[in-house]
Amino acid sequence: MTSTRRPAPAKPRLTDAVVALRRPHFRRFFFAALTSNSGTWLQGIATPYVLFTITGEARWVGFGTFAMMVPMAIMGIPGGPLADRIPRQRILAITQTLMAGTAMAMALLWWNGVRTPWAYLGVAVVHGIINGFNMPAWQAFVSDLVPRSELMNAITLNSAQFNAARAIGPAIGGVVLASAGPGWSFAGNAISYFVVVGVLLTLPALMPGDPPERDSFLNQFRDGMRYARDHVSIRTIYLSAAILAVCGGTLVSSHLVVFSERVFEVDEGEFGLLVSAFGIGSIIVTPWIAARGPLHKRSTLIVSGFLLYGVGELLLTSTTIYLVGFIGVMLAGAAHITSATTNNSTLQLLVDEEMRGRVMGMYLMVLTMSMPLGATVETILADQFGVRPVVTVMGAIMLGFGAWLKLSGAIESADADAR
């Protein structure tokens, strides 16, 4: 009698976590991006430090986030369709070069003794405009570098390098900030952009399929909105992204500098390490997500991420002990990559190729509009009531939203749709 039992599925190997790195184009882009994004975090901790040091008010840190993110969101309207029209690497080569210029402008402002926050906000606006064209192309470009079967792994690794940079960059940035000042933090970021530019200029032309029919950016954007509206899974992912940005993304961009100054009372180097804790948490959980994440329901990963995020934020707000707060930020970092990466990879698997740039552009618009609005309101409230109560509410919202996703089943349609 012949056995009808199916063979047990092979256990995931460690090499499965990095399968996309076997693709030479993706591998070169990955390591260039890791270098550049580490440089970005030199500026990422220098900017809130400068604004908070100049003014002594948390709200100016929120204004800095607003000044950069809102223009970025608005420019996502033409940026998404543009990423579907022309080679994405061409867009990236241009935007990366221009953003090197804005970083150098920040350095020159500091070196020339400019100490008004409005000058730095002005440069942040210009940077945000450029980044509005950069980010949709960046997100969609990953799909140009690997076959569809490796797309989730590539997206996970792309998120991993962002978060590895979030661990490496602030740690280096804290040392640079303490020893050489903000000017060199900005200058270091400017230099790092050209690593990505060099790789982009040496890759062959990559453009999947035929470009879409030429239509106005507004009409293409409307097509993207209708496409998203007709897919409940996409709408739910957009909502998840908004909550993640308002109650999670602002933790690093706006609140940790205030925790360092007012709660833990530590110096610039320890502030940089506290920001690094977020990236360290992400790095720790990334191999598991890359190798074993595909074995689990996407809805389970997203819900788990929200719940863990809430726990991490509540742990941070419950203490005045730096090490305990460090652990709380690590948990938040692990949660962030779990939810954000799964959101991103699910969306990329849901979307048709001809709509990819527009759908990803709107996804980034949701993120970049939600974060500055949240940061502005939260930092004003932090000046009024203190940063700990504000982040406590953020953590509670994370827990509540995760519970709602699970109990309502709102995210579970993505499990079937993104196959």
Coordinates of C-alpha atoms in Angstrom, one line a residue:
M1 CA 0.0 0.0 0.0
T2 CA 1.4 3.4 -1.0
S3 CA 1.6 6.1 1.6
T4 CA -0.4 9.2 0.8
R5 CA 1.2 11.4 3.4
R6 CA 2.9 14.5 2.0
P7 CA 6.5 15.1 2.9
A8 CA 7.1 17.5 5.7
P9 CA 8.0 21.0 4.4
A10 CA 11.7 21.7 4.6
K11 CA 12.8 23.8 7.5
P12 CA 13.9 27.3 6.6
R13 CA 17.7 27.7 6.4
L14 CA 19.6 30.8 7.5
T15 CA 20.5 31.4 3.8
D16 CA 16.8 31.7 3.0
A17 CA 16.9 35.0 5.0
V18 CA 19.3 36.6 2.5
V19 CA 18.3 34.9 -0.8
A20 CA 17.8 38.2 -2.6
L21 CA 21.5 39.1 -1.9
R22 CA 22.5 36.5 -4.4
R23 CA 21.3 38.9 -7.1
P24 CA 24.3 41.1 -7.9
H25 CA 22.3 44.2 -8.7
F26 CA 20.3 44.0 -5.5
R27 CA 23.4 43.3 -3.5
R28 CA 25.3 46.3 -4.7
F29 CA 22.3 48.6 -4.1
F30 CA 21.7 47.0 -0.7
F31 CA 25.2 47.8 0.6
A32 CA 25.3 51.3 -1.0
A33 CA 21.9 52.1 0.6
L34 CA 23.2 50.8 4.0
T35 CA 26.1 53.2 3.8
S36 CA 24.0 56.2 2.7
N37 CA 21.2 55.6 5.2
S38 CA 23.7 55.4 8.0
G39 CA 24.8 58.8 6.9
T40 CA 21.2 60.0 6.8
W41 CA 20.9 59.2 10.5
L42 CA 23.9 61.4 11.3
Q43 CA 21.6 64.2 10.1
G44 CA 18.6 62.5 11.6
I45 CA 19.8 63.0 15.1
A46 CA 21.6 66.3 14.5
T47 CA 18.5 68.1 13.2
P48 CA 16.2 67.6 16.3
Y49 CA 19.3 68.3 18.5
V50 CA 19.9 71.6 16.8
L51 CA 16.2 72.7 16.9
F52 CA 15.8 71.6 20.5
T53 CA 19.2 73.2 21.6
I54 CA 18.4 76.5 19.8
T55 CA 14.9 76.9 21.1
G56 CA 14.6 74.7 24.3
E57 CA 11.1 73.7 23.1
A58 CA 9.9 70.3 22.0
R59 CA 7.4 71.8 19.6
W60 CA 10.2 73.0 17.3
V61 CA 11.3 69.4 16.9
G62 CA 7.8 68.6 15.8
F63 CA 7.9 71.6 13.4
G64 CA 11.1 70.3 11.9
T65 CA 9.4 66.9 11.2
F66 CA 6.4 68.8 9.7
A67 CA 8.6 71.0 7.5
M68 CA 10.2 68.0 5.9
M69 CA 7.4 65.5 5.8
V70 CA 4.5 67.5 4.5
P71 CA 6.2 68.7 1.3
M72 CA 7.4 65.1 0.8
A73 CA 3.8 63.9 1.0
I74 CA 2.5 66.6 -1.4
M75 CA 5.2 65.8 -3.9
G76 CA 4.2 62.2 -3.7
I77 CA 1.3 63.1 -5.9
P78 CA 3.5 63.5 -9.0
G79 CA 6.3 61.4 -7.6
G80 CA 4.3 58.1 -7.7
P81 CA 3.2 58.4 -11.4
L82 CA 6.7 59.6 -12.3
A83 CA 8.1 56.3 -10.9
D84 CA 5.8 54.4 -13.3
R85 CA 6.9 56.6 -16.3
I86 CA 10.6 56.7 -16.4
P87 CA 13.5 54.5 -15.1
R88 CA 13.5 54.7 -11.3
Q89 CA 17.3 54.6 -11.1
R90 CA 17.4 57.8 -13.1
I91 CA 15.0 59.5 -10.6
L92 CA 17.1 58.2 -7.7
A93 CA 20.4 59.4 -9.1
I94 CA 19.0 62.9 -9.5
T95 CA 17.2 63.0 -6.1
Q96 CA 20.1 61.6 -4.2
T97 CA 22.5 64.2 -5.6
L98 CA 20.1 67.0 -4.8
M99 CA 19.6 65.8 -1.2
A100 CA 23.4 65.8 -0.8
G101 CA 23.1 69.5 -1.6
T102 CA 20.5 70.1 1.1
A103 CA 22.6 68.3 3.7
M104 CA 25.6 70.4 2.8
A105 CA 23.4 73.5 3.1
M106 CA 22.6 72.5 6.7
A107 CA 26.3 72.2 7.4
L108 CA 27.1 75.6 6.0
L109 CA 24.3 77.2 8.1
W110 CA 25.8 75.8 11.3
W111 CA 29.4 76.5 10.4
N112 CA 28.4 80.1 9.6
G113 CA 26.8 80.7 13.0
V114 CA 23.2 80.7 11.9
R115 CA 21.1 79.9 15.0
T116 CA 17.6 80.7 14.0
P117 CA 15.3 77.7 13.6
W118 CA 13.6 79.1 10.6
A119 CA 16.7 78.7 8.4
Y120 CA 16.9 75.0 9.2
L121 CA 13.2 74.6 8.6
G122 CA 13.5 76.2 5.2
V123 CA 16.2 73.7 4.1
A124 CA 14.1 70.9 5.6
V125 CA 11.2 72.0 3.3
V126 CA 13.5 71.8 0.2
H127 CA 14.7 68.4 1.3
G128 CA 11.2 67.2 1.7
I129 CA 10.2 68.3 -1.8
I130 CA 13.1 66.3 -3.3
N131 CA 12.4 63.3 -1.1
G132 CA 8.8 63.3 -2.3
F133 CA 10.1 62.2 -5.7
N134 CA 12.8 60.0 -4.2
M135 CA 10.8 57.7 -1.9
P136 CA 8.2 56.3 -4.4
A137 CA 11.0 55.5 -6.8
W138 CA 13.1 53.9 -4.0
Q139 CA 10.3 51.7 -2.8
A140 CA 9.3 50.6 -6.3
F141 CA 12.9 50.2 -7.5
V142 CA 13.4 47.1 -5.2
S143 CA 11.0 45.2 -7.4
D144 CA 13.1 46.0 -10.5
L145 CA 16.1 44.2 -8.9
V146 CA 14.7 40.7 -8.1
P147 CA 12.1 38.3 -9.5
R148 CA 8.7 38.3 -7.9
S149 CA 9.4 35.0 -6.0
E150 CA 12.1 36.9 -4.0
L151 CA 10.2 40.1 -3.6
M152 CA 9.2 39.7 0.0
N153 CA 12.7 38.7 0.9
A154 CA 14.1 41.7 -0.9
I155 CA 11.6 44.1 0.8
T156 CA 12.5 42.6 4.2
L157 CA 16.2 43.1 3.5
N158 CA 15.6 46.6 2.2
S159 CA 13.8 47.4 5.5
A160 CA 16.6 45.6 7.4
Q161 CA 19.2 47.8 5.9
F162 CA 17.2 50.9 6.8
N163 CA 17.0 49.6 10.4
A164 CA 20.6 48.5 10.5
A165 CA 21.5 52.1 9.4
R166 CA 19.2 53.2 12.3
A167 CA 21.4 51.3 14.7
I168 CA 24.8 52.2 13.1
G169 CA 24.1 55.8 12.1
P170 CA 22.9 57.3 15.4
A171 CA 25.7 55.6 17.3
I172 CA 28.3 57.1 15.0
G173 CA 26.2 60.3 14.9
G174 CA 26.2 60.6 18.6
V175 CA 30.0 60.5 18.7
V176 CA 30.3 63.0 15.8
L177 CA 27.8 65.3 17.4
A178 CA 29.5 65.2 20.8
S179 CA 33.1 65.6 19.4
A180 CA 32.8 67.6 16.2
G181 CA 29.4 69.3 16.3
P182 CA 26.3 69.2 14.1
G183 CA 28.1 70.7 11.1
W184 CA 30.1 67.6 10.5
S185 CA 27.0 65.4 11.1
F186 CA 25.3 67.2 8.2
A187 CA 28.5 67.1 6.0
G188 CA 28.9 63.4 6.7
N189 CA 25.4 62.8 5.4
A190 CA 26.1 64.8 2.3
I191 CA 29.1 62.7 1.4
S192 CA 27.2 59.4 2.0
Y193 CA 24.6 60.1 -0.7
F194 CA 27.2 59.7 -3.4
V195 CA 27.8 56.0 -2.6
V196 CA 24.3 55.3 -3.8
V197 CA 24.7 57.6 -6.8
G198 CA 27.8 55.8 -7.8
V199 CA 26.0 52.4 -7.8
L200 CA 23.0 53.7 -9.7
L201 CA 25.1 55.2 -12.4
T202 CA 26.9 51.8 -13.0
L203 CA 23.8 49.6 -13.1
P204 CA 22.3 48.7 -16.4
A205 CA 19.0 50.4 -17.4
L206 CA 16.2 48.7 -15.5
M207 CA 12.6 49.4 -16.5
P208 CA 10.0 46.6 -16.0
G209 CA 7.7 46.2 -19.0
D210 CA 6.4 49.1 -21.1
P211 CA 5.8 52.4 -19.4
P212 CA 2.1 53.3 -19.0
E213 CA 0.2 55.4 -21.4
R214 CA 1.1 59.1 -21.1
D215 CA -1.6 60.9 -19.1
S216 CA -1.5 63.8 -16.8
F217 CA 0.0 63.2 -13.3
L218 CA -3.4 64.1 -11.8
N219 CA -5.3 61.6 -13.8
Q220 CA -2.8 58.9 -13.1
F221 CA -3.0 59.8 -9.4
R222 CA -6.8 59.5 -9.5
D223 CA -6.4 56.1 -11.2
G224 CA -4.2 55.0 -8.3
M225 CA -6.8 56.3 -5.7
R226 CA -9.6 54.4 -7.4
Y227 CA -7.5 51.3 -7.5
A228 CA -6.7 51.5 -3.8
R229 CA -10.4 52.3 -3.0
D230 CA -11.5 49.1 -4.8
H231 CA -9.2 46.9 -2.7
V232 CA -10.1 46.5 1.0
S233 CA -6.7 45.0 1.8
I234 CA -4.9 48.1 0.4
R235 CA -7.2 50.4 2.4
T236 CA -6.5 48.5 5.6
I237 CA -2.8 48.6 5.1
Y238 CA -3.0 52.4 4.5
L239 CA -4.9 52.8 7.8
S240 CA -2.3 50.6 9.6
A241 CA 0.5 52.7 8.1
A242 CA -1.1 55.9 9.4
I243 CA -1.4 54.6 13.0
L244 CA 2.1 53.3 12.8
A245 CA 3.4 56.7 11.7
V246 CA 1.4 58.8 14.3
C247 CA 2.0 56.5 17.3
G248 CA 5.3 54.9 16.4
G249 CA 7.3 56.8 13.8
T250 CA 7.2 60.0 15.9
L251 CA 8.9 58.2 18.8
V252 CA 12.4 58.4 17.1
S253 CA 11.9 61.6 15.0
S254 CA 10.5 63.8 17.8
H255 CA 10.4 62.3 21.3
L256 CA 13.6 60.5 22.1
V257 CA 15.6 63.8 22.1
V258 CA 13.2 65.1 24.8
F259 CA 13.4 61.8 26.8
S260 CA 17.2 62.1 26.7
E261 CA 17.2 65.7 27.9
R262 CA 14.3 65.8 30.4
V263 CA 13.8 62.3 31.6
F264 CA 17.1 60.4 31.4
E265 CA 19.3 63.6 31.5
V266 CA 22.0 62.1 29.3
D267 CA 24.5 63.7 26.9
E268 CA 24.6 63.7 23.0
G269 CA 26.4 60.3 22.8
E270 CA 23.9 58.5 25.0
F271 CA 21.1 60.2 23.0
G272 CA 22.6 58.7 19.8
L273 CA 22.7 55.3 21.5
L274 CA 19.1 55.6 22.6
V275 CA 18.1 56.2 19.0
S276 CA 20.3 53.3 18.0
A277 CA 18.3 51.0 20.3
F278 CA 15.4 51.2 17.8
G279 CA 17.6 49.9 15.0
I280 CA 19.2 47.3 17.2
G281 CA 15.8 45.8 18.0
S282 CA 15.0 45.8 14.3
I283 CA 18.3 44.0 13.5
I284 CA 17.7 41.3 16.1
V285 CA 14.3 40.3 14.7
T286 CA 15.1 40.8 11.0
P287 CA 16.6 37.3 10.4
W288 CA 13.5 35.7 11.9
I289 CA 11.2 37.7 9.7
A290 CA 13.2 37.1 6.6
A291 CA 13.5 33.3 7.1
R292 CA 10.3 32.4 9.0
G293 CA 8.0 35.3 8.3
P294 CA 6.6 33.7 5.1
L295 CA 5.5 30.7 7.2
H296 CA 3.2 32.9 9.2
K297 CA 0.0 34.8 8.2
R298 CA 0.8 38.4 7.3
S299 CA -2.1 39.5 9.5
T300 CA -0.6 37.8 12.5
L301 CA 2.7 39.5 11.9
I302 CA 1.1 42.9 11.6
V303 CA -1.1 42.5 14.7
S304 CA 1.9 41.2 16.7
G305 CA 3.9 44.2 15.7
F306 CA 1.3 46.7 16.9
L307 CA 0.9 44.9 20.3
L308 CA 4.7 44.7 20.8
Y309 CA 5.1 48.4 19.9
G310 CA 2.6 49.3 22.6
V311 CA 4.4 47.3 25.2
G312 CA 7.8 48.9 24.2
E313 CA 6.4 52.4 24.4
L314 CA 4.7 51.8 27.8
L315 CA 8.0 50.3 29.2
L316 CA 9.8 53.5 28.0
T317 CA 7.4 55.8 29.8
S318 CA 7.3 53.8 33.0
T319 CA 10.8 54.5 34.0
T320 CA 13.5 57.1 34.6
I321 CA 16.3 54.4 34.3
Y322 CA 18.2 54.8 31.0
L323 CA 18.8 51.0 30.5
V324 CA 15.1 50.2 31.0
G325 CA 14.2 52.9 28.5
F326 CA 16.8 51.5 26.1
I327 CA 15.1 48.1 26.3
G328 CA 11.7 49.7 25.7
V329 CA 13.0 51.4 22.5
M330 CA 14.5 48.1 21.4
L331 CA 11.1 46.4 21.7
A332 CA 9.6 49.3 19.7
G333 CA 12.2 48.8 17.0
A334 CA 11.6 45.1 16.7
A335 CA 7.8 45.8 16.5
H336 CA 8.3 48.5 13.9
I337 CA 10.1 46.3 11.4
T338 CA 7.6 43.4 12.0
S339 CA 4.6 45.6 11.2
A340 CA 6.1 48.0 8.7
T341 CA 7.9 45.4 6.6
T342 CA 4.9 43.1 6.5
N343 CA 2.7 46.1 5.5
N344 CA 5.1 47.0 2.7
S345 CA 5.7 43.5 1.3
T346 CA 2.0 42.7 1.4
L347 CA 1.2 45.9 -0.5
Q348 CA 3.8 45.1 -3.1
L349 CA 2.4 41.6 -3.6
L350 CA -1.2 42.9 -3.9
V351 CA -0.5 45.6 -6.5
D352 CA -0.4 45.2 -10.3
E353 CA 3.0 46.2 -11.8
E354 CA 1.5 49.1 -13.8
M355 CA 0.1 50.6 -10.7
R356 CA 3.0 50.0 -8.4
G357 CA 4.6 53.5 -8.4
R358 CA 1.2 55.1 -7.8
V359 CA 0.1 52.8 -5.0
M360 CA 3.5 53.0 -3.3
G361 CA 3.4 56.8 -3.7
M362 CA 0.1 57.0 -1.9
Y363 CA 1.3 54.6 0.8
L364 CA 4.2 57.0 1.4
M365 CA 1.9 59.9 1.3
V366 CA -0.1 58.3 4.1
L367 CA 3.1 57.8 6.1
T368 CA 4.5 61.2 5.4
M369 CA 1.3 63.2 6.1
S370 CA 0.5 61.2 9.3
M371 CA 3.9 61.5 10.9
P372 CA 4.3 65.4 10.8
L373 CA 0.7 65.9 11.9
G374 CA 1.2 63.5 14.8
A375 CA 4.6 65.0 15.6
T376 CA 3.3 68.6 15.7
V377 CA 0.4 67.8 17.9
E378 CA 2.3 65.5 20.2
T379 CA 5.3 67.8 20.7
I380 CA 3.0 70.7 21.6
L381 CA 1.2 68.5 24.1
A382 CA 4.6 67.3 25.4
D383 CA 5.6 70.9 26.2
Q384 CA 2.3 71.3 28.0
F385 CA 1.9 68.0 29.8
G386 CA 5.3 66.3 29.5
V387 CA 6.6 63.8 27.1
R388 CA 5.9 60.7 29.2
P389 CA 2.1 61.1 29.3
V390 CA 2.0 61.7 25.5
V391 CA 4.0 58.6 24.7
T392 CA 1.9 56.6 27.1
V393 CA -1.2 57.5 25.1
M394 CA 0.6 56.5 21.9
G395 CA 1.4 53.1 23.4
A396 CA -2.2 52.6 24.5
I397 CA -3.4 53.4 21.0
M398 CA -1.0 50.9 19.5
L399 CA -2.3 48.2 21.8
G400 CA -5.9 49.1 21.1
F401 CA -5.4 49.2 17.3
G402 CA -3.7 45.8 17.3
A403 CA -6.5 44.3 19.3
W404 CA -9.1 45.9 16.9
L405 CA -7.2 44.4 13.9
K406 CA -7.3 41.0 15.4
L407 CA -10.9 41.0 16.7
S408 CA -12.4 42.7 13.6
G409 CA -10.6 40.6 11.1
A410 CA -10.0 43.7 9.1
I411 CA -6.5 42.8 8.0
E412 CA -7.1 39.1 7.3
S413 CA -8.2 39.6 3.7
A414 CA -4.6 40.4 2.9
D415 CA -3.6 36.8 3.7
A416 CA -5.6 35.5 0.7
D417 CA -5.1 38.5 -1.6
A418 CA -1.3 38.8 -1.4
R419 CA -0.4 35.3 -2.7

